[in-house]
Coordinates of C-alpha atoms in Angstrom, one line a residue:
Chain Y
M141 CA -35.3 -43.9 25.7
E142 CA -33.1 -41.4 23.9
H143 CA -33.7 -37.7 23.9
A144 CA -32.9 -35.1 21.2
S145 CA -32.8 -31.4 21.5
F146 CA -32.8 -28.7 18.8
P147 CA -32.4 -25.0 18.7
P148 CA -35.6 -23.0 18.6
L149 CA -37.4 -22.5 15.2
S150 CA -37.4 -18.8 14.6
R151 CA -38.1 -18.6 10.8
V152 CA -40.6 -20.8 9.1
A153 CA -41.4 -20.6 5.3
I154 CA -44.8 -21.9 4.1
C155 CA -44.5 -22.3 0.3
G156 CA -47.1 -23.0 -2.4
G157 CA -47.4 -22.9 -6.1
T158 CA -44.1 -24.7 -6.7
H159 CA -46.2 -26.6 -9.2
G160 CA -48.4 -23.9 -10.6
N161 CA -51.5 -26.0 -11.0
E162 CA -51.6 -27.6 -7.5
M163 CA -54.2 -25.2 -6.2
T164 CA -54.3 -25.9 -2.5
G165 CA -50.9 -24.4 -1.8
V166 CA -51.5 -21.5 -4.1
Y167 CA -54.6 -20.4 -2.2
I168 CA -53.2 -21.2 1.3
V169 CA -50.2 -19.0 0.6
R170 CA -52.2 -16.2 -1.0
E171 CA -54.5 -16.2 2.1
M172 CA -51.5 -16.1 4.4
Q173 CA -50.0 -13.2 2.4
K174 CA -53.2 -11.2 2.7
K175 CA -53.7 -11.7 6.4
K176 CA -52.1 -9.3 8.9
E177 CA -50.2 -11.6 11.3
N178 CA -51.7 -10.6 14.7
A179 CA -50.9 -13.7 16.7
A180 CA -48.1 -13.3 19.3
R181 CA -45.7 -15.9 18.1
S182 CA -42.2 -17.0 19.0
F183 CA -41.3 -17.2 15.3
S184 CA -41.8 -15.5 12.0
I185 CA -43.8 -17.0 9.1
I186 CA -42.7 -16.4 5.5
P187 CA -45.4 -17.3 3.0
V188 CA -44.0 -17.7 -0.5
L189 CA -45.7 -18.2 -3.8
T190 CA -42.7 -20.0 -5.3
N191 CA -43.4 -20.3 -9.1
P192 CA -45.6 -17.3 -10.0
R193 CA -45.1 -17.7 -13.7
A194 CA -46.5 -21.3 -13.6
V195 CA -49.3 -20.2 -11.3
D196 CA -50.3 -17.4 -13.7
V197 CA -50.8 -20.0 -16.5
C198 CA -52.1 -22.7 -14.2
R199 CA -49.5 -25.3 -15.3
R200 CA -47.0 -27.4 -13.4
Y201 CA -44.1 -25.3 -14.7
A202 CA -43.1 -22.8 -17.4
D203 CA -39.8 -24.3 -18.7
M204 CA -38.9 -27.2 -16.3
D205 CA -40.0 -28.8 -13.1
L206 CA -39.0 -26.3 -10.3
N207 CA -39.2 -29.1 -7.8
R208 CA -36.2 -30.9 -9.4
C209 CA -34.0 -27.8 -9.4
F210 CA -32.6 -27.8 -5.8
T211 CA -29.7 -30.2 -6.1
D212 CA -26.3 -28.7 -5.2
A213 CA -25.2 -28.9 -8.8
L214 CA -28.2 -27.0 -10.3
L215 CA -28.2 -24.4 -7.5
S216 CA -24.5 -23.6 -8.3
S217 CA -24.9 -23.7 -12.1
P218 CA -23.8 -20.4 -13.8
V219 CA -26.4 -17.7 -14.4
T220 CA -27.1 -17.2 -18.1
N221 CA -29.7 -15.2 -20.1
S222 CA -31.0 -18.4 -21.6
M223 CA -31.3 -20.4 -18.4
P224 CA -34.8 -21.9 -17.9
Y225 CA -37.1 -19.8 -15.8
E226 CA -37.4 -22.3 -13.0
L227 CA -33.6 -22.8 -12.6
R228 CA -33.3 -19.0 -12.1
R229 CA -36.2 -19.1 -9.7
A230 CA -34.6 -21.9 -7.7
Q231 CA -31.5 -19.9 -7.3
E232 CA -33.5 -16.9 -6.2
L233 CA -35.5 -19.0 -3.7
N234 CA -32.2 -20.5 -2.4
T235 CA -31.0 -16.9 -1.8
Q236 CA -34.2 -15.9 -0.1
L237 CA -34.8 -19.0 2.0
G238 CA -31.5 -20.8 2.2
P239 CA -28.7 -21.2 1.3
K240 CA -29.3 -24.9 1.3
G241 CA -27.2 -26.5 4.0
G242 CA -26.2 -23.0 5.3
K243 CA -26.5 -21.3 8.7
E244 CA -28.8 -18.5 7.3
A245 CA -31.4 -20.9 5.9
V246 CA -34.9 -20.8 7.3
D247 CA -35.4 -23.2 10.3
L248 CA -38.3 -25.0 8.7
L249 CA -39.5 -25.1 5.1
V250 CA -42.9 -26.6 4.3
D251 CA -43.9 -26.9 0.7
L252 CA -47.5 -27.6 -0.3
H253 CA -48.4 -30.0 -3.0
N254 CA -51.4 -31.9 -4.5
T255 CA -51.6 -35.2 -6.2
T256 CA -54.3 -36.8 -8.4
A257 CA -53.5 -40.0 -6.5
N258 CA -55.7 -41.1 -3.5
M259 CA -52.9 -40.6 -1.0
G260 CA -54.7 -38.6 1.7
L261 CA -52.3 -36.4 3.6
C262 CA -48.6 -37.3 3.3
L263 CA -45.5 -35.6 4.7
I264 CA -42.5 -36.3 2.4
F265 CA -39.0 -36.3 3.9
Y266 CA -35.6 -36.7 2.5
S267 CA -34.0 -38.2 5.6
L268 CA -35.0 -39.1 9.0
D269 CA -35.3 -36.0 11.1
W270 CA -36.6 -36.5 14.6
L271 CA -38.0 -33.0 14.8
T272 CA -40.1 -33.2 11.6
L273 CA -41.2 -36.7 12.4
H274 CA -42.5 -35.3 15.7
I275 CA -44.5 -32.8 13.7
L276 CA -45.9 -35.7 11.7
K277 CA -47.0 -37.5 14.9
Y278 CA -48.5 -34.2 16.2
I279 CA -50.6 -33.9 12.9
Q280 CA -51.5 -37.6 13.0
N281 CA -52.9 -37.3 16.5
K282 CA -55.1 -34.4 15.5
I283 CA -56.4 -35.2 12.0
S284 CA -58.7 -38.2 11.7
S285 CA -60.7 -37.3 8.5
V286 CA -58.0 -38.6 6.2
P287 CA -55.0 -41.0 6.7
V288 CA -51.8 -39.1 7.6
R289 CA -48.6 -40.9 6.4
A290 CA -44.8 -40.3 6.1
I291 CA -42.9 -40.9 2.9
Q292 CA -39.1 -41.1 3.1
L293 CA -37.0 -40.6 0.0
D294 CA -33.6 -41.4 1.5
I295 CA -31.5 -39.2 -0.9
P296 CA -28.3 -37.5 0.3
L297 CA -28.8 -33.8 0.9
S298 CA -26.5 -32.8 -2.0
D299 CA -28.7 -34.6 -4.5
A300 CA -32.0 -33.6 -2.8
Y301 CA -33.9 -31.9 -5.6
S302 CA -36.9 -30.3 -4.1
L303 CA -37.6 -27.1 -2.4
E304 CA -38.0 -28.4 1.2
A305 CA -34.3 -29.4 1.1
V306 CA -33.4 -25.7 1.3
G307 CA -34.6 -25.3 4.9
K308 CA -32.6 -26.5 8.0
H309 CA -35.6 -28.8 8.5
G310 CA -38.2 -29.3 5.9
F311 CA -41.0 -31.5 4.3
A312 CA -43.5 -31.4 1.6
I313 CA -47.2 -31.8 2.4
E314 CA -48.8 -33.8 -0.3
V315 CA -52.6 -34.0 -0.4
G316 CA -54.9 -35.8 -2.7
P317 CA -56.9 -36.9 -4.6
Q318 CA -57.4 -33.6 -6.4
P319 CA -57.2 -32.9 -10.1
H320 CA -54.5 -30.4 -11.0
G321 CA -56.1 -27.0 -11.8
V322 CA -59.0 -27.7 -9.5
L323 CA -59.5 -26.4 -5.9
R324 CA -61.5 -28.7 -3.6
A325 CA -62.7 -27.3 -0.3
D326 CA -62.2 -30.7 1.5
I327 CA -58.6 -31.0 0.3
F328 CA -57.9 -27.3 1.1
N329 CA -59.3 -27.7 4.6
V330 CA -57.1 -30.8 5.3
A331 CA -54.0 -29.1 4.1
K332 CA -54.8 -25.8 5.9
K333 CA -55.3 -27.9 9.1
A334 CA -51.9 -29.5 8.7
V335 CA -50.2 -26.1 8.2
D336 CA -52.0 -24.7 11.3
L337 CA -51.0 -27.8 13.4
T338 CA -47.4 -27.4 12.2
L339 CA -47.4 -23.8 13.4
E340 CA -49.1 -24.8 16.7
F341 CA -46.4 -27.5 17.2
I342 CA -43.6 -24.9 16.7
Q343 CA -45.2 -22.5 19.2
E344 CA -45.3 -25.3 21.8
F345 CA -41.8 -26.6 20.9
N346 CA -40.3 -23.1 21.2
A347 CA -42.1 -22.6 24.5
G348 CA -40.2 -25.6 26.0
R349 CA -42.7 -28.4 25.7
R350 CA -41.2 -31.9 25.7
F351 CA -42.7 -34.2 23.1
E352 CA -42.5 -37.8 24.2
G353 CA -40.9 -40.4 22.0
G354 CA -42.6 -43.4 20.5
E355 CA -43.0 -45.4 17.3
V356 CA -43.6 -43.9 13.9
E357 CA -44.2 -45.6 10.6
A358 CA -42.7 -44.4 7.3
Y359 CA -42.9 -45.6 3.7
T360 CA -39.5 -45.7 2.2
F361 CA -39.3 -45.2 -1.6
V362 CA -37.9 -48.3 -3.3
K363 CA -38.6 -47.9 -7.1
S364 CA -40.9 -46.4 -9.8
I365 CA -42.9 -48.5 -12.2
D366 CA -43.6 -47.3 -15.8
Y367 CA -46.7 -48.0 -17.9
P368 CA -46.6 -50.8 -20.4
R369 CA -45.6 -49.2 -23.8
D370 CA -45.5 -50.1 -27.4
S371 CA -42.4 -49.8 -29.6
S372 CA -43.2 -46.1 -30.4
G373 CA -43.3 -45.3 -26.6
E374 CA -47.1 -44.9 -26.4
I375 CA -48.7 -46.4 -23.3
T376 CA -50.8 -49.5 -24.0
A377 CA -52.6 -49.9 -20.7
A378 CA -54.1 -48.0 -17.8
I379 CA -53.7 -48.6 -14.1
H380 CA -55.9 -51.6 -13.3
P381 CA -59.3 -50.6 -11.7
E382 CA -58.4 -52.9 -8.8
L383 CA -55.2 -50.9 -8.2
Q384 CA -56.6 -47.4 -8.9
D385 CA -57.1 -45.4 -5.7
K386 CA -55.5 -48.2 -3.6
D387 CA -52.4 -46.2 -2.5
F388 CA -50.6 -47.7 0.5
Q389 CA -52.5 -51.0 0.3
L390 CA -50.0 -53.8 0.2
L391 CA -49.4 -55.1 -3.3
R392 CA -48.6 -58.9 -3.4
S393 CA -47.3 -61.0 -6.2
G394 CA -50.1 -61.8 -8.6
D395 CA -52.2 -58.7 -7.8
P396 CA -53.3 -56.7 -10.9
L397 CA -51.3 -53.7 -12.0
F398 CA -52.5 -52.6 -15.4
L399 CA -55.4 -53.2 -17.8
S400 CA -54.4 -53.0 -21.4
F401 CA -56.6 -51.3 -23.9
S402 CA -57.3 -54.7 -25.5
G403 CA -58.4 -56.0 -22.1
E404 CA -55.5 -58.0 -20.8
T405 CA -54.4 -57.7 -17.1
V406 CA -50.8 -57.3 -16.2
K407 CA -49.9 -58.7 -12.8
H408 CA -47.4 -57.8 -10.1
D409 CA -44.5 -60.2 -10.2
G410 CA -42.1 -59.4 -7.3
E411 CA -41.8 -58.7 -3.7
D412 CA -44.7 -57.4 -1.5
L413 CA -44.5 -53.6 -1.5
Y414 CA -46.7 -50.6 -0.9
P415 CA -47.8 -48.6 -4.0
F416 CA -48.2 -44.8 -3.9
F417 CA -48.5 -42.0 -6.4
I418 CA -50.8 -44.3 -8.3
N419 CA -51.9 -42.6 -11.6
E420 CA -50.4 -39.2 -10.7
C421 CA -51.1 -36.9 -13.6
A422 CA -47.7 -35.2 -13.7
Y423 CA -45.8 -38.4 -13.7
Y424 CA -46.9 -39.6 -17.1
E425 CA -44.2 -37.5 -18.6
K426 CA -41.7 -38.9 -16.1
K427 CA -42.7 -42.4 -17.1
V428 CA -44.0 -43.3 -13.7
A429 CA -47.3 -45.1 -13.3
F430 CA -46.8 -45.6 -9.6
Q431 CA -44.1 -45.9 -7.0
L432 CA -43.4 -48.7 -4.5
A433 CA -42.3 -48.4 -0.9
L434 CA -41.3 -50.5 2.1
K435 CA -43.0 -49.8 5.3
T436 CA -40.6 -49.3 8.3
T437 CA -41.3 -48.5 11.9
F438 CA -38.9 -46.1 13.6
L439 CA -38.3 -45.5 17.3
L440 CA -38.5 -41.8 17.9
P441 CA -36.7 -40.2 20.8
S442 CA -38.4 -37.5 22.8
V443 CA -37.6 -34.0 21.7
S444 CA -37.4 -30.5 23.2
V445 CA -35.9 -27.2 22.5
E446 CA -32.2 -26.6 23.4
K447 CA -31.7 -24.7 26.6
N448 CA -29.4 -21.8 26.0
Chain P
M133 CA -98.1 -42.6 -30.5
E134 CA -96.2 -40.8 -33.1
H135 CA -93.6 -42.5 -35.3
A136 CA -90.5 -40.9 -36.9
S137 CA -88.3 -42.4 -39.6
F138 CA -84.8 -41.4 -40.7
P139 CA -82.5 -42.3 -43.6
P140 CA -80.0 -45.0 -42.8
L141 CA -76.8 -43.9 -41.0
S142 CA -73.9 -44.7 -43.4
R143 CA -71.0 -42.7 -42.1
V144 CA -70.3 -42.3 -38.4
A145 CA -67.4 -40.2 -37.0
I146 CA -66.0 -41.1 -33.5
C147 CA -63.9 -38.2 -32.4
G148 CA -61.5 -37.7 -29.5
G149 CA -58.8 -35.3 -28.3
T150 CA -60.9 -32.2 -29.2
H151 CA -59.6 -31.2 -25.8
G152 CA -56.1 -32.5 -25.8
N153 CA -55.9 -33.4 -22.1
E154 CA -59.2 -35.4 -21.9
M155 CA -57.6 -38.8 -22.2
T156 CA -60.5 -41.2 -22.6
G157 CA -61.3 -40.0 -26.2
V158 CA -57.6 -39.8 -27.1
Y159 CA -57.0 -43.5 -26.3
I160 CA -60.4 -44.8 -27.6
V161 CA -59.7 -43.1 -31.0
R162 CA -56.1 -44.3 -31.1
E163 CA -57.2 -47.8 -30.4
M164 CA -59.9 -47.6 -33.2
Q165 CA -57.3 -46.2 -35.6
K166 CA -55.0 -49.1 -34.9
K167 CA -57.5 -51.8 -35.3
K168 CA -58.3 -53.3 -38.6
E169 CA -62.1 -53.1 -39.0
N170 CA -63.2 -56.6 -39.6
A171 CA -66.8 -56.5 -38.5
A172 CA -69.4 -56.7 -41.3
R173 CA -71.2 -53.4 -40.9
S174 CA -73.9 -51.5 -42.7
F175 CA -71.9 -48.3 -42.1
S176 CA -68.4 -46.9 -42.1
I177 CA -66.6 -45.7 -38.9
I178 CA -64.3 -42.7 -39.2
P179 CA -62.1 -42.3 -36.0
V180 CA -60.6 -38.8 -35.8
L181 CA -58.1 -37.4 -33.3
T182 CA -59.3 -33.9 -33.8
N183 CA -56.7 -31.6 -32.0
P184 CA -53.4 -33.4 -32.4
R185 CA -51.3 -30.4 -31.4
A186 CA -53.2 -30.1 -28.1
V187 CA -52.9 -33.9 -27.6
D188 CA -49.1 -33.7 -28.1
V189 CA -48.7 -31.2 -25.3
C190 CA -51.5 -32.7 -23.2
R191 CA -53.3 -29.4 -22.8
R192 CA -56.9 -28.4 -23.5
Y193 CA -55.9 -26.4 -26.6
A194 CA -52.9 -24.7 -28.2
D195 CA -54.3 -21.3 -29.1
M196 CA -58.0 -21.3 -28.3
D197 CA -60.8 -23.8 -27.3
L198 CA -61.4 -25.9 -30.4
N199 CA -64.8 -26.8 -29.1
R200 CA -66.0 -23.2 -29.4
C201 CA -65.0 -22.8 -33.0
F202 CA -67.9 -24.5 -34.9
T203 CA -70.3 -21.6 -35.1
D204 CA -71.3 -20.7 -38.7
A205 CA -69.5 -17.3 -38.3
L206 CA -66.2 -18.9 -37.2
L207 CA -66.4 -21.7 -39.8
S208 CA -66.7 -19.1 -42.5
S209 CA -64.1 -16.7 -41.3
P210 CA -61.3 -15.9 -43.8
V211 CA -58.2 -18.1 -43.7
T212 CA -55.1 -16.1 -42.7
N213 CA -51.5 -17.0 -41.8
S214 CA -52.0 -15.6 -38.3
M215 CA -55.3 -17.4 -37.5
P216 CA -55.3 -19.5 -34.3
Y217 CA -54.4 -23.2 -34.8
E218 CA -57.8 -24.4 -33.6
L219 CA -59.8 -22.1 -35.9
R220 CA -57.9 -23.5 -38.9
R221 CA -58.3 -27.0 -37.5
A222 CA -62.1 -26.4 -37.1
Q223 CA -62.4 -25.5 -40.8
E224 CA -60.4 -28.6 -41.8
L225 CA -62.7 -30.8 -39.6
N226 CA -65.7 -29.1 -41.2
T227 CA -64.3 -30.0 -44.6
Q228 CA -63.5 -33.6 -43.6
L229 CA -66.7 -34.4 -41.6
G230 CA -69.2 -31.7 -42.7
P231 CA -70.0 -29.2 -44.0
K232 CA -72.1 -28.4 -41.0
G233 CA -75.7 -28.3 -42.1
G234 CA -74.8 -29.8 -45.5
K235 CA -75.8 -33.0 -47.4
E236 CA -72.2 -34.3 -47.4
A237 CA -71.9 -34.2 -43.6
V238 CA -71.3 -37.5 -41.7
D239 CA -74.6 -39.0 -40.6
L240 CA -73.6 -39.1 -36.9
L241 CA -70.7 -37.4 -35.1
V242 CA -69.8 -38.5 -31.6
D243 CA -67.2 -36.5 -29.7
L244 CA -65.6 -37.9 -26.6
H245 CA -65.0 -35.7 -23.5
N246 CA -64.0 -35.9 -19.9
T247 CA -64.8 -33.7 -16.9
T248 CA -63.4 -33.4 -13.4
A249 CA -67.1 -33.1 -12.2
N250 CA -68.9 -36.1 -10.8
M251 CA -71.2 -36.4 -13.7
G252 CA -71.2 -40.0 -14.6
L253 CA -72.0 -40.5 -18.3
C254 CA -73.8 -37.7 -20.1
L255 CA -74.8 -37.3 -23.7
I256 CA -74.9 -33.6 -24.6
F257 CA -77.3 -32.4 -27.3
Y258 CA -77.9 -29.1 -28.9
S259 CA -81.5 -29.7 -29.8
L260 CA -84.0 -32.5 -29.4
D261 CA -83.3 -35.1 -32.0
W262 CA -85.5 -38.3 -31.7
L263 CA -82.8 -40.5 -33.2
T264 CA -80.0 -39.5 -30.9
L265 CA -82.4 -39.6 -27.9
H266 CA -83.1 -43.2 -28.8
I267 CA -79.4 -43.8 -28.7
L268 CA -79.4 -42.3 -25.2
K269 CA -82.2 -44.7 -24.2
Y270 CA -80.4 -47.6 -25.7
I271 CA -77.3 -46.8 -23.7
Q272 CA -79.3 -46.1 -20.5
N273 CA -80.9 -49.6 -20.8
K274 CA -77.5 -51.3 -21.0
I275 CA -75.2 -49.4 -18.7
S276 CA -76.0 -49.6 -15.0
S277 CA -72.5 -49.0 -13.4
V278 CA -72.9 -45.2 -13.6
P279 CA -75.9 -42.9 -14.1
V280 CA -76.5 -42.1 -17.8
R281 CA -78.1 -38.7 -18.4
A282 CA -79.0 -36.2 -21.2
I283 CA -78.0 -32.5 -21.2
Q284 CA -79.7 -30.2 -23.7
L285 CA -78.1 -26.9 -24.6
D286 CA -81.0 -25.5 -26.7
I287 CA -78.9 -23.3 -29.0
P288 CA -79.8 -22.7 -32.7
L289 CA -77.6 -24.7 -35.1
S290 CA -76.0 -21.6 -36.6
D291 CA -74.6 -20.7 -33.1
A292 CA -73.9 -24.2 -32.1
Y293 CA -70.2 -24.0 -31.3
S294 CA -69.0 -27.5 -30.7
L295 CA -67.8 -30.3 -33.0
E296 CA -70.8 -32.6 -32.8
A297 CA -72.9 -29.8 -34.6
V298 CA -71.0 -30.7 -37.8
G299 CA -72.7 -34.1 -38.2
K300 CA -76.3 -34.5 -39.5
H301 CA -76.9 -36.0 -36.0
G302 CA -74.5 -35.6 -33.2
F303 CA -73.7 -35.6 -29.5
A304 CA -70.9 -35.3 -27.1
I305 CA -70.2 -38.1 -24.6
E306 CA -69.0 -36.5 -21.3
V307 CA -67.6 -38.9 -18.7
G308 CA -66.3 -38.1 -15.2
P309 CA -65.0 -37.6 -12.7
Q310 CA -61.5 -37.8 -14.1
P311 CA -58.6 -35.4 -13.7
H312 CA -57.5 -33.9 -17.1
G313 CA -54.2 -35.5 -18.1
V314 CA -55.1 -38.7 -16.3
L315 CA -56.5 -41.9 -17.8
R316 CA -58.6 -44.0 -15.5
A317 CA -59.6 -47.5 -16.6
D318 CA -63.1 -47.3 -15.1
I319 CA -63.9 -44.1 -17.0
F320 CA -62.3 -45.5 -20.2
N321 CA -64.4 -48.7 -19.9
V322 CA -67.7 -46.8 -19.5
A323 CA -67.0 -44.4 -22.4
K324 CA -65.9 -47.4 -24.6
K325 CA -69.0 -49.2 -23.7
A326 CA -71.1 -46.2 -24.7
V327 CA -69.3 -46.0 -28.0
D328 CA -69.8 -49.7 -28.6
L329 CA -73.5 -49.5 -27.8
T330 CA -73.9 -46.5 -30.2
L331 CA -72.4 -48.6 -33.0
E332 CA -74.6 -51.6 -32.0
F333 CA -77.7 -49.3 -32.1
I334 CA -76.8 -48.1 -35.6
Q335 CA -76.3 -51.6 -36.9
E336 CA -79.8 -52.6 -35.6
F337 CA -81.4 -49.3 -36.8
N338 CA -80.0 -49.7 -40.3
A339 CA -81.2 -53.3 -40.3
G340 CA -84.7 -52.1 -39.9
R341 CA -85.4 -52.6 -36.2
R342 CA -88.2 -50.4 -34.8
F343 CA -87.3 -48.7 -31.5
E344 CA -90.4 -48.2 -29.4
G345 CA -91.2 -44.7 -28.0
G346 CA -91.5 -43.7 -24.4
E347 CA -90.4 -41.1 -21.9
V348 CA -87.0 -39.6 -21.7
E349 CA -85.6 -37.1 -19.2
A350 CA -83.2 -34.3 -20.2
Y351 CA -81.5 -31.6 -18.2
T352 CA -81.9 -28.3 -20.1
F353 CA -79.2 -25.7 -19.5
V354 CA -80.5 -22.6 -17.7
K355 CA -77.4 -20.6 -16.6
S356 CA -73.8 -20.6 -15.4
I357 CA -72.7 -19.5 -11.9
D358 CA -69.3 -17.9 -11.3
Y359 CA -67.2 -18.2 -8.2
P360 CA -67.3 -15.3 -5.7
R361 CA -64.4 -13.0 -6.5
D362 CA -62.6 -10.0 -5.0
S363 CA -62.1 -6.6 -6.7
S364 CA -59.0 -7.9 -8.5
G365 CA -60.9 -10.8 -10.0
E366 CA -59.3 -13.5 -7.8
I367 CA -61.7 -16.2 -6.5
T368 CA -62.4 -15.9 -2.8
A369 CA -64.2 -19.2 -2.2
A370 CA -64.3 -22.9 -3.3
I371 CA -67.3 -25.0 -4.1
H372 CA -68.8 -25.9 -0.8
P373 CA -68.0 -29.5 0.4
E374 CA -71.8 -30.2 0.5
L375 CA -72.2 -29.3 -3.1
Q376 CA -68.9 -30.8 -4.4
D377 CA -69.6 -34.1 -6.3
K378 CA -73.4 -33.6 -6.1
D379 CA -74.0 -33.1 -9.8
F380 CA -77.6 -33.5 -10.8
Q381 CA -78.9 -33.4 -7.1
L382 CA -81.6 -30.8 -6.8
L383 CA -80.3 -27.5 -5.4
R384 CA -82.9 -25.7 -3.3
S385 CA -82.9 -22.1 -2.0
G386 CA -80.7 -22.0 1.2
D387 CA -78.5 -24.9 0.1
P388 CA -74.7 -24.2 0.4
L389 CA -72.9 -23.2 -2.8
F390 CA -69.4 -21.9 -1.8
L391 CA -67.1 -22.0 1.2
S392 CA -64.9 -18.9 1.4
F393 CA -61.3 -19.1 2.3
S394 CA -62.1 -17.3 5.6
G395 CA -64.8 -19.9 6.4
E396 CA -68.1 -18.3 5.4
T397 CA -70.8 -20.2 3.5
V398 CA -72.5 -18.7 0.5
K399 CA -76.0 -20.1 0.0
H400 CA -78.3 -20.6 -3.0
D401 CA -80.9 -17.9 -3.3
G402 CA -83.2 -18.6 -6.2
E403 CA -85.3 -21.2 -7.9
D404 CA -84.8 -25.0 -7.5
L405 CA -82.5 -26.2 -10.2
Y406 CA -80.1 -29.1 -11.0
P407 CA -76.4 -28.3 -10.8
F408 CA -73.9 -29.9 -13.1
F409 CA -70.3 -29.4 -14.3
I410 CA -69.6 -28.7 -10.6
N411 CA -65.9 -27.7 -10.2
E412 CA -64.9 -28.5 -13.8
C413 CA -61.2 -27.7 -14.1
A414 CA -61.4 -26.1 -17.6
Y415 CA -64.3 -23.7 -16.6
Y416 CA -62.3 -21.7 -14.1
E417 CA -61.0 -19.6 -17.0
K418 CA -64.5 -19.4 -18.4
K419 CA -65.7 -18.0 -15.0
V420 CA -68.0 -20.9 -14.4
A421 CA -68.1 -22.7 -11.0
F422 CA -71.1 -24.8 -12.0
Q423 CA -74.1 -24.8 -14.3
L424 CA -77.8 -25.1 -13.6
A425 CA -80.5 -27.0 -15.4
L426 CA -84.2 -27.7 -15.5
K427 CA -85.2 -31.3 -15.7
T428 CA -87.8 -32.0 -18.4
T429 CA -89.5 -35.2 -19.5
F430 CA -90.0 -35.7 -23.2
L431 CA -92.3 -38.1 -25.0
L432 CA -90.2 -39.9 -27.6
P433 CA -91.9 -41.3 -30.7
S434 CA -90.9 -44.7 -32.0
V435 CA -88.2 -44.6 -34.7
S436 CA -87.1 -46.7 -37.5
V437 CA -85.1 -46.4 -40.7
E438 CA -86.8 -44.9 -43.8
K439 CA -87.9 -47.5 -46.3
N440 CA -86.6 -46.6 -49.8

C-alpha cells in the first residue's frame, strides 16, 4: 500500500465562536486561552475566539455569516468603512492564521461548531487530505460514546468559504445535537476530547510515529433540500417525526420527509442517499431543511512525518 | 366535596410568538389565522401573533422581553416615542385582549411557549384557579405521549408579568425540549393537541357538563439557581450531565448540579426540591441555570358553568 509523508505540524490553531451562539467552541477556546501551556510540545497552539462581536450578543453573526467569508474573492475584496463586520474579521483572521493557500499559513486549523441536528461528532473536510483523515481515524478509534463521521464538501480551495480552509490542513468539528445558545456538558466533553486527541495525534506524528493505512468512510455532500413553502415563501411543513434525529440513516424512495401543518406526509422521491444537518436551526434562513450525501469508502495510505 | 361554578367562556385568545424564536406557537397561531373557522362553537377564538417584530427576526425579543411587561406598573407606564417596542406592544395587547383585571378581558388567554429544557408539556399558572386546573386535568387524561404537569408561580396579579395574566383566566403552555429557532413536528403535535383539548373542554364546559373534582399535583416555584461564575461574571461550569434533561426528578442534597470546565463537580447542598427549566437557553442572560419547586397536591372541587 501507498505511503504519504508530510512536513511536521508546528503551528496549530484551535478556533471557536465563528458562529457566536455555538457555545462548545466558545468555552473550549476561552479555557485554552486561560490555561498556561505547560506541556512540552513539538508544536505551538493558537486558540482563537474568531467572532467576538457575535459571541458577545450570542448570535450566529453580527452582519453576515463569517463562515461563508473565506472564498478567495471575498478575502481579496477591497476594505471599506461600510464593509460588513464579518468580512473585515475574515480578512483579519486570514492575516493572522493564513494567508489561505500561502506558505505562512498555520499547519492545521480546527474550527469548532455545534448543530441542532442529531449528528454526533463530525469532521468536515473540503477535500481528501490523508493527514486529516488519519486524525479522523485516530479520533474514531478512541471515542465510542457518540458516532464519529467524516463529511466531505468537495469544493475547490478557491471557492472554499469556511475558516478551516485558511490552514495548510484543516477541518471543522461539528457536534450535536445542542440548541444554539446552550452549553451542554456532554457535548462539551465530546468536543474537548476530539480536540485533545487531535493534539495527541500531532505530538505522535511530529515524533515520527508511522500511522498505518486502511479504509475510511466519508459522506460526500450531494445536495440540499428546502422545506415545502407556500406562495409567500412561508414554510408549510416540518421535518417528519420519522426523519427527525435520523441523521446518516439511509433515506430510500418512499420514506417520509415532511409533515405538513395540515397533516399530510411528503415522501422522498429519488435515489437512496444519507441525510444530515436535519432541522439545523441556522439553515432555515439558508432554505435548507436537510442535506443529502453519498457514502464512499476511501483507501488511506499510511502516513508519517517527512524526514529532513 | 366542594363545587365551584363559573360564567361561560365566550372569548378565548390563543397566543403565540410572544418570544419570537419559540416556533411552535408561531406556527400554531399562523395556521389558526389562515383557517376559516367552520366549527359551530359556543365561543369565539382569537388567534394572536403577539410579537411580530421578534418573529420576523426569529429572536426572543426586539428591545426587551415582552413576557415581563404585563405588570400593572408597566402596563400603566406613560407612552413615549422612545419606549421599548415590547412595552408598547404589551399595552396594545392589553387593550386588545384585556384590560388585565377588567370586565372586558378575554375569558381565557392561552400563550404558547417552548423551552430547550426537557420539560414535556407544562401548564404555567400564576395562582390556583379551579377552572384552569380542570383544563390541566382534562389534558392530562388525554395526552400520554409526554408528561403533563402544572407549574404555579404564586405571584399576586398586580405583579404578574406575563401575557396570560391579561385574561380573566389564563395559562402558558410550555413544551420542550426544542431548540429556539427550530420547529420539531413532535413538539408541534403535542402543543397543538393541548390547544385542541382546551377548546374541546370549553365547548363541553359551556354546554353544561359537570367536571368531577379530585386531586391535582402542581410544582410551586421556590427559587432560581445561577451558574457558578468567576470574578468577571463569566460562567465557569455547565449543568452536570447527571442533572441535564432530568427536569422534575427530585434533587437531593449531595446530587450533582454543575460540572466545571476544569472537571470539578458542584453538588446540591440544601433541601430536597424539584428542578425545572434546566439549561433553558433564554435564562443564561437572566442568570438562571435552573429553577426549583415544591410539589404540592391540591384537592380540586367539581366545576360547572353558572346557570343564568
